[in-house]
PDB file of C-alpha atoms in Angstrom:
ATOM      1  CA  UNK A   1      61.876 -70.577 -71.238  1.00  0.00           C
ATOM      2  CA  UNK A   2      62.848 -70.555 -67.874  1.00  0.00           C
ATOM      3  CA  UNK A   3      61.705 -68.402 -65.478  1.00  0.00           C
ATOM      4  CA  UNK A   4      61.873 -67.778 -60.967  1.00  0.00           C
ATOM      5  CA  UNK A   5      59.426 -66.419 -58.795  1.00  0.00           C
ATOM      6  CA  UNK A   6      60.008 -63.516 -56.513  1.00  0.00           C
ATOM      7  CA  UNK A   7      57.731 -60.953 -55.119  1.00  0.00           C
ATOM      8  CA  UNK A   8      57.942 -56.943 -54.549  1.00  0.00           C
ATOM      9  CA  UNK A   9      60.184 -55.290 -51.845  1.00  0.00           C
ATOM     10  CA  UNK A  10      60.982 -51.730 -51.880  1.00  0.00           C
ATOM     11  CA  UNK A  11      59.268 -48.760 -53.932  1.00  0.00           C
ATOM     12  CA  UNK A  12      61.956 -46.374 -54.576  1.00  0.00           C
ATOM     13  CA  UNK A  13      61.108 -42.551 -56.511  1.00  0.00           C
ATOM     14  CA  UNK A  14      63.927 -41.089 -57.829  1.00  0.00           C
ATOM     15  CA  UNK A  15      64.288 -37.440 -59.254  1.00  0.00           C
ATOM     16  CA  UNK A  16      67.914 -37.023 -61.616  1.00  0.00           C
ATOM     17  CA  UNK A  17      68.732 -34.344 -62.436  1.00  0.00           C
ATOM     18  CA  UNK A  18      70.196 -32.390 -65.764  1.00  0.00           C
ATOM     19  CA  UNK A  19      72.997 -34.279 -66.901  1.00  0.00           C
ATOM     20  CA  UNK A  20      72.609 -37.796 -65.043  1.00  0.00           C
ATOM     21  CA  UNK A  21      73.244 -40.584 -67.128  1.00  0.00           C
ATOM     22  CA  UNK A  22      70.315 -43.095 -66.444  1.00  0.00           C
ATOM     23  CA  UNK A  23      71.736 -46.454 -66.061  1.00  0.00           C
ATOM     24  CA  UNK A  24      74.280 -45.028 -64.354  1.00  0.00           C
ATOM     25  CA  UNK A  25      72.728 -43.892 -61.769  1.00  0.00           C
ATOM     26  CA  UNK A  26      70.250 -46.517 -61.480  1.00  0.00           C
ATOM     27  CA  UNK A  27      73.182 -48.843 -60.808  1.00  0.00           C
ATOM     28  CA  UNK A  28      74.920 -46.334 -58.517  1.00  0.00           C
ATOM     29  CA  UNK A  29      71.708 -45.739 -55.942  1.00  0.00           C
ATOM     30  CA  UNK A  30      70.689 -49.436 -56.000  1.00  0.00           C
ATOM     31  CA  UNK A  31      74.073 -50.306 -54.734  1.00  0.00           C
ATOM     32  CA  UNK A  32      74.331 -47.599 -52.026  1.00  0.00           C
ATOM     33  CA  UNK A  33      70.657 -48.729 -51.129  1.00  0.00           C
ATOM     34  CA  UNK A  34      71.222 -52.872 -51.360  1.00  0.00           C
ATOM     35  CA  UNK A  35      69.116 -53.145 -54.645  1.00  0.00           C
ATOM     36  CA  UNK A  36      70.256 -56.156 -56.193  1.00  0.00           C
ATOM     37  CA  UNK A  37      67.056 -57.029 -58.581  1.00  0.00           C
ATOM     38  CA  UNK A  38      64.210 -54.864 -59.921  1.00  0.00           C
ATOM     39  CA  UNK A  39      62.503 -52.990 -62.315  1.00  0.00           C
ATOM     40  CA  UNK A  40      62.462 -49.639 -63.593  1.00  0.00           C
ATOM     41  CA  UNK A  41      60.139 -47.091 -65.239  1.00  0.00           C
ATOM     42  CA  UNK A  42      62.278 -43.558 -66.697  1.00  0.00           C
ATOM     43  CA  UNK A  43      59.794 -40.669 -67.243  1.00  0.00           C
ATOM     44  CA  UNK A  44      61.666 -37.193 -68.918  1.00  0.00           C
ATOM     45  CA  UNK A  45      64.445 -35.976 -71.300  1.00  0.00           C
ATOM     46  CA  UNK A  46      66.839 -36.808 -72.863  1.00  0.00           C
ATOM     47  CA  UNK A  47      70.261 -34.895 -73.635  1.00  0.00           C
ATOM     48  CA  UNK A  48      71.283 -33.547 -76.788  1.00  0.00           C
ATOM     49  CA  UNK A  49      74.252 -36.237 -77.938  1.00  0.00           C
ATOM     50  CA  UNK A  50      72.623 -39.235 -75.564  1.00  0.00           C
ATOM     51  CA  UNK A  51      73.662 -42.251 -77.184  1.00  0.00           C
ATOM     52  CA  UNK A  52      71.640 -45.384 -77.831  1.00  0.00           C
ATOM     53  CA  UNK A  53      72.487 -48.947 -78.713  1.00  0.00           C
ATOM     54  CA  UNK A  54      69.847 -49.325 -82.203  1.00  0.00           C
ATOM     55  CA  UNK A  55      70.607 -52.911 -83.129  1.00  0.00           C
ATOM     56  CA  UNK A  56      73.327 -55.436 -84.422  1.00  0.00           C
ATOM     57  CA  UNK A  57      75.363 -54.772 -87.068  1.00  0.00           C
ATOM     58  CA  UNK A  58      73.811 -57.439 -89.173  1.00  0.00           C
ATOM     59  CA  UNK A  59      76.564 -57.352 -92.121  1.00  0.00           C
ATOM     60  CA  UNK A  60      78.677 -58.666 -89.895  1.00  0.00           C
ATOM     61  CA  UNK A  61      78.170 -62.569 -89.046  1.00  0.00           C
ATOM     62  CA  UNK A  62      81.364 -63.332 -87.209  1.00  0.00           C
ATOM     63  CA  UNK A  63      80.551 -61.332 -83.945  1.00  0.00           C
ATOM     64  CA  UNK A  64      77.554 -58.882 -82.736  1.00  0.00           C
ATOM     65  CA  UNK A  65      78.904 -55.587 -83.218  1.00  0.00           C
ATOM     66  CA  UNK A  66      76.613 -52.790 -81.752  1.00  0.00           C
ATOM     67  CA  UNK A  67      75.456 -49.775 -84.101  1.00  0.00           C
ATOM     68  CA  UNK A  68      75.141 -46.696 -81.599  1.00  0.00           C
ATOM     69  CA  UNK A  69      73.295 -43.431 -82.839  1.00  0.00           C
ATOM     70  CA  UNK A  70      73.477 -40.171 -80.585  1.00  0.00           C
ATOM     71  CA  UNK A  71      70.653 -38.307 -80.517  1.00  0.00           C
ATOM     72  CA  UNK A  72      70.594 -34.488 -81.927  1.00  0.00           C
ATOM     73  CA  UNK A  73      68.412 -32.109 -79.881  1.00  0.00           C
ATOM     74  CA  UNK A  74      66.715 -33.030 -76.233  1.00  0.00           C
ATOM     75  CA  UNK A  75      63.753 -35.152 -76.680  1.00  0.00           C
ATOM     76  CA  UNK A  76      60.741 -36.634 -74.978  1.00  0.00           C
ATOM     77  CA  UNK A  77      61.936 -39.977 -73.213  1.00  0.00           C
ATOM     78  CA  UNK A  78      60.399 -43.039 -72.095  1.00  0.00           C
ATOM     79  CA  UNK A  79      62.187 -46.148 -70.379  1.00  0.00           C
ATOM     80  CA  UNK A  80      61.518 -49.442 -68.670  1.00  0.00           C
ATOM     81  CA  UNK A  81      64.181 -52.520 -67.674  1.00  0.00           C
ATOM     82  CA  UNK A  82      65.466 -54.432 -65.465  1.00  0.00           C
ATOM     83  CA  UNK A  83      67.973 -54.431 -62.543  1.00  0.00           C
ATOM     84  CA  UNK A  84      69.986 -57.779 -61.639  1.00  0.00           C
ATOM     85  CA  UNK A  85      73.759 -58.440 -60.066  1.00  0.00           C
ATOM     86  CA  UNK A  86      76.206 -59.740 -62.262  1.00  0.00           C
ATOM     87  CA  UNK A  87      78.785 -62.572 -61.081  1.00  0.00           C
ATOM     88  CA  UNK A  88      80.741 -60.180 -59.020  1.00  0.00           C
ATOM     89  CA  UNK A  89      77.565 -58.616 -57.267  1.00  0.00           C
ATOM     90  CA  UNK A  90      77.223 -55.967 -58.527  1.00  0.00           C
ATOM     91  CA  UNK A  91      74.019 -54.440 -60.095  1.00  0.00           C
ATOM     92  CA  UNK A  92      73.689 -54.108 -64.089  1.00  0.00           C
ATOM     93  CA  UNK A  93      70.574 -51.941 -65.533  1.00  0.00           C
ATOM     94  CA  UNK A  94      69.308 -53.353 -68.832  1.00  0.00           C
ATOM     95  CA  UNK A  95      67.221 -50.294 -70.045  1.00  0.00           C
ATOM     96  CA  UNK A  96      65.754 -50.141 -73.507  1.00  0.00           C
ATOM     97  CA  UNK A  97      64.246 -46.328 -74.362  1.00  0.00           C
ATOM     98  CA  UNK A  98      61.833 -44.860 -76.946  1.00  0.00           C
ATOM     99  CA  UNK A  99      62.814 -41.095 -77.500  1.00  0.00           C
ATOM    100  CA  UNK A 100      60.894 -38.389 -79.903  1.00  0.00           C
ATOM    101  CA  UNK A 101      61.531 -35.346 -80.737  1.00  0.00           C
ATOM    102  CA  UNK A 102      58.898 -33.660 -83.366  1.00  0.00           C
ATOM    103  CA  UNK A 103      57.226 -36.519 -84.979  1.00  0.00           C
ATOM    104  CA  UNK A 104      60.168 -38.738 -84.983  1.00  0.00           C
ATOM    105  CA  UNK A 105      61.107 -41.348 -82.950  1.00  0.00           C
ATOM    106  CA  UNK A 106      64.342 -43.105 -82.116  1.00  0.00           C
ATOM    107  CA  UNK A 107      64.140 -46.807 -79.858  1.00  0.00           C
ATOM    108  CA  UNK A 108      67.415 -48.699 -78.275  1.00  0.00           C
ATOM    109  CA  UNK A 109      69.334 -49.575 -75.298  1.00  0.00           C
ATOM    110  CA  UNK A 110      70.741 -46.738 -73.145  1.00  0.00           C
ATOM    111  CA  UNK A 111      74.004 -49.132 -72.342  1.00  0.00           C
ATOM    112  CA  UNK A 112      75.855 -46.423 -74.607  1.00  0.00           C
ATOM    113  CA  UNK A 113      75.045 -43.249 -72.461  1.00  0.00           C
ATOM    114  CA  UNK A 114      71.807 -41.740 -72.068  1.00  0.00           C
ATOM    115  CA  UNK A 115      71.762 -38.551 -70.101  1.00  0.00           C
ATOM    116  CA  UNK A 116      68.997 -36.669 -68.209  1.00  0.00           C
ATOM    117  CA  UNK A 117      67.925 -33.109 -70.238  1.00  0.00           C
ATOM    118  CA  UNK A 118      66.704 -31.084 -67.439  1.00  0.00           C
ATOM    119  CA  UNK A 119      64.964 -33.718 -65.303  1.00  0.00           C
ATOM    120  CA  UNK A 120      64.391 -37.503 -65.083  1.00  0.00           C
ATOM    121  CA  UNK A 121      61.919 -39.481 -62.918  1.00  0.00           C
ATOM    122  CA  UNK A 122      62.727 -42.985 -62.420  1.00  0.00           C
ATOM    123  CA  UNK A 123      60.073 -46.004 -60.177  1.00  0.00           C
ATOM    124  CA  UNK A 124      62.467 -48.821 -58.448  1.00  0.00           C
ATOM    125  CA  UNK A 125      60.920 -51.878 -57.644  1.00  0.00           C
ATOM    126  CA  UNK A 126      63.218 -54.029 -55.459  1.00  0.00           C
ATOM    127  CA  UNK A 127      62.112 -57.930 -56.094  1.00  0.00           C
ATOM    128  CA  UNK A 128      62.946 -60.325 -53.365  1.00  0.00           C
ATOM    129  CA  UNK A 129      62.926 -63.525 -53.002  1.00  0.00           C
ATOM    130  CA  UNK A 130      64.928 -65.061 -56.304  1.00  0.00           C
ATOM    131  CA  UNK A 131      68.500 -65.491 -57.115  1.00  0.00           C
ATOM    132  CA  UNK A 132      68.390 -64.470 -60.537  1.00  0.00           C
ATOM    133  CA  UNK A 133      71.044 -62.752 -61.921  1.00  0.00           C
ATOM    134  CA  UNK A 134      73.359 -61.962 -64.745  1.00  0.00           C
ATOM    135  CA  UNK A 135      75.816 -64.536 -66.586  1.00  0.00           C
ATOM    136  CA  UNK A 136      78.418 -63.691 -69.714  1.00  0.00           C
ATOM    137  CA  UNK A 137      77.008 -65.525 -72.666  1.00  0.00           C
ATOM    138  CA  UNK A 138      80.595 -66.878 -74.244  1.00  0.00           C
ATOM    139  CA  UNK A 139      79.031 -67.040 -78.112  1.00  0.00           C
ATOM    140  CA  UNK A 140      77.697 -63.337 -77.517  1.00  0.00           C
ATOM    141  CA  UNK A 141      79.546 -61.865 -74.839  1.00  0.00           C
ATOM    142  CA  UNK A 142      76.237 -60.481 -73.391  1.00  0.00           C
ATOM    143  CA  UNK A 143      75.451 -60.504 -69.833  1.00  0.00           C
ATOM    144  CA  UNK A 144      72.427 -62.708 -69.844  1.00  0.00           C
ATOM    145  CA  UNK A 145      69.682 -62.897 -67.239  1.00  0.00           C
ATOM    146  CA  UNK A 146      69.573 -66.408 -65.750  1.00  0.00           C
ATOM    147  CA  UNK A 147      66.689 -66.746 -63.415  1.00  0.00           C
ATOM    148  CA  UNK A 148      66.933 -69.053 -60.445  1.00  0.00           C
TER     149      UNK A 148
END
């Protein structure tokens, strides 16, 4: 494990609207505001064809391919992640999401497009005071938090 210490900065409430797509926009207002590390907390819907990152494909064992599955009809949505720069600066959101829709319930990544149905509410915490941040991973090709 390894691990850095920082400590809360800003609180930021965010309302998106119908048709945002969440890390998107995350990533868009923390770098107009100066957000380079947090967390954050997603609270609505979800769009009708959102798409979610559900796991590797694991019948393939020379690379990780992604399996994405859209989502059919709007649905109840729950997120939480995390916010930090990659090498260039720049703010990545790493978002996983739990989504239901009449007793069934779908769980992934929103890297492949999640979009707001109707309205979103989103919590920013800024942390300060650390210098972690986001390195490519050359066996996976993931951008991999590195906490210093």
């Amino acid at each position: 494990m390894k691990y850095s210490e920082g400590s809360i900065g800003r609180v930021f409430v965010l309302r998106l609207d119908d048709g945002e797509t969440l890390n998107d926009t995350i990533e868009a207002f923390a770098a107009e505001h100066g957000v380079k590390r947090g967390a954050a907390f997603y609270v609505g819907g979800s769009a009708d064809g959102s798409r979610l990152v559900v796991g590797p494909d694991a019948t393939r064992q020379d690379a990780v391919v992604p399996l994405i599955h859209t989502l059919a009809g709007a649905r109840e949505t729950l997120a939480l992640g995390t916010l930090f720069p990659d090498k260039s600066g720049r703010p990545m959101a790493h978002m996983h999401v739990a989504s239901g829709r009449e007793g069934e319930a779908t769980v992934g990544c929103a890297r492949a497009g999640l979009e707001t149905w109707l309205v979103g509410e989103v919590i920013l915490l800024e942390i300060v005071g650390t210098e972690a941040h986001r390195e490519v991973d050359p066996a996976t090709g993931f951008d991999l938090l590195t906490p210093a």
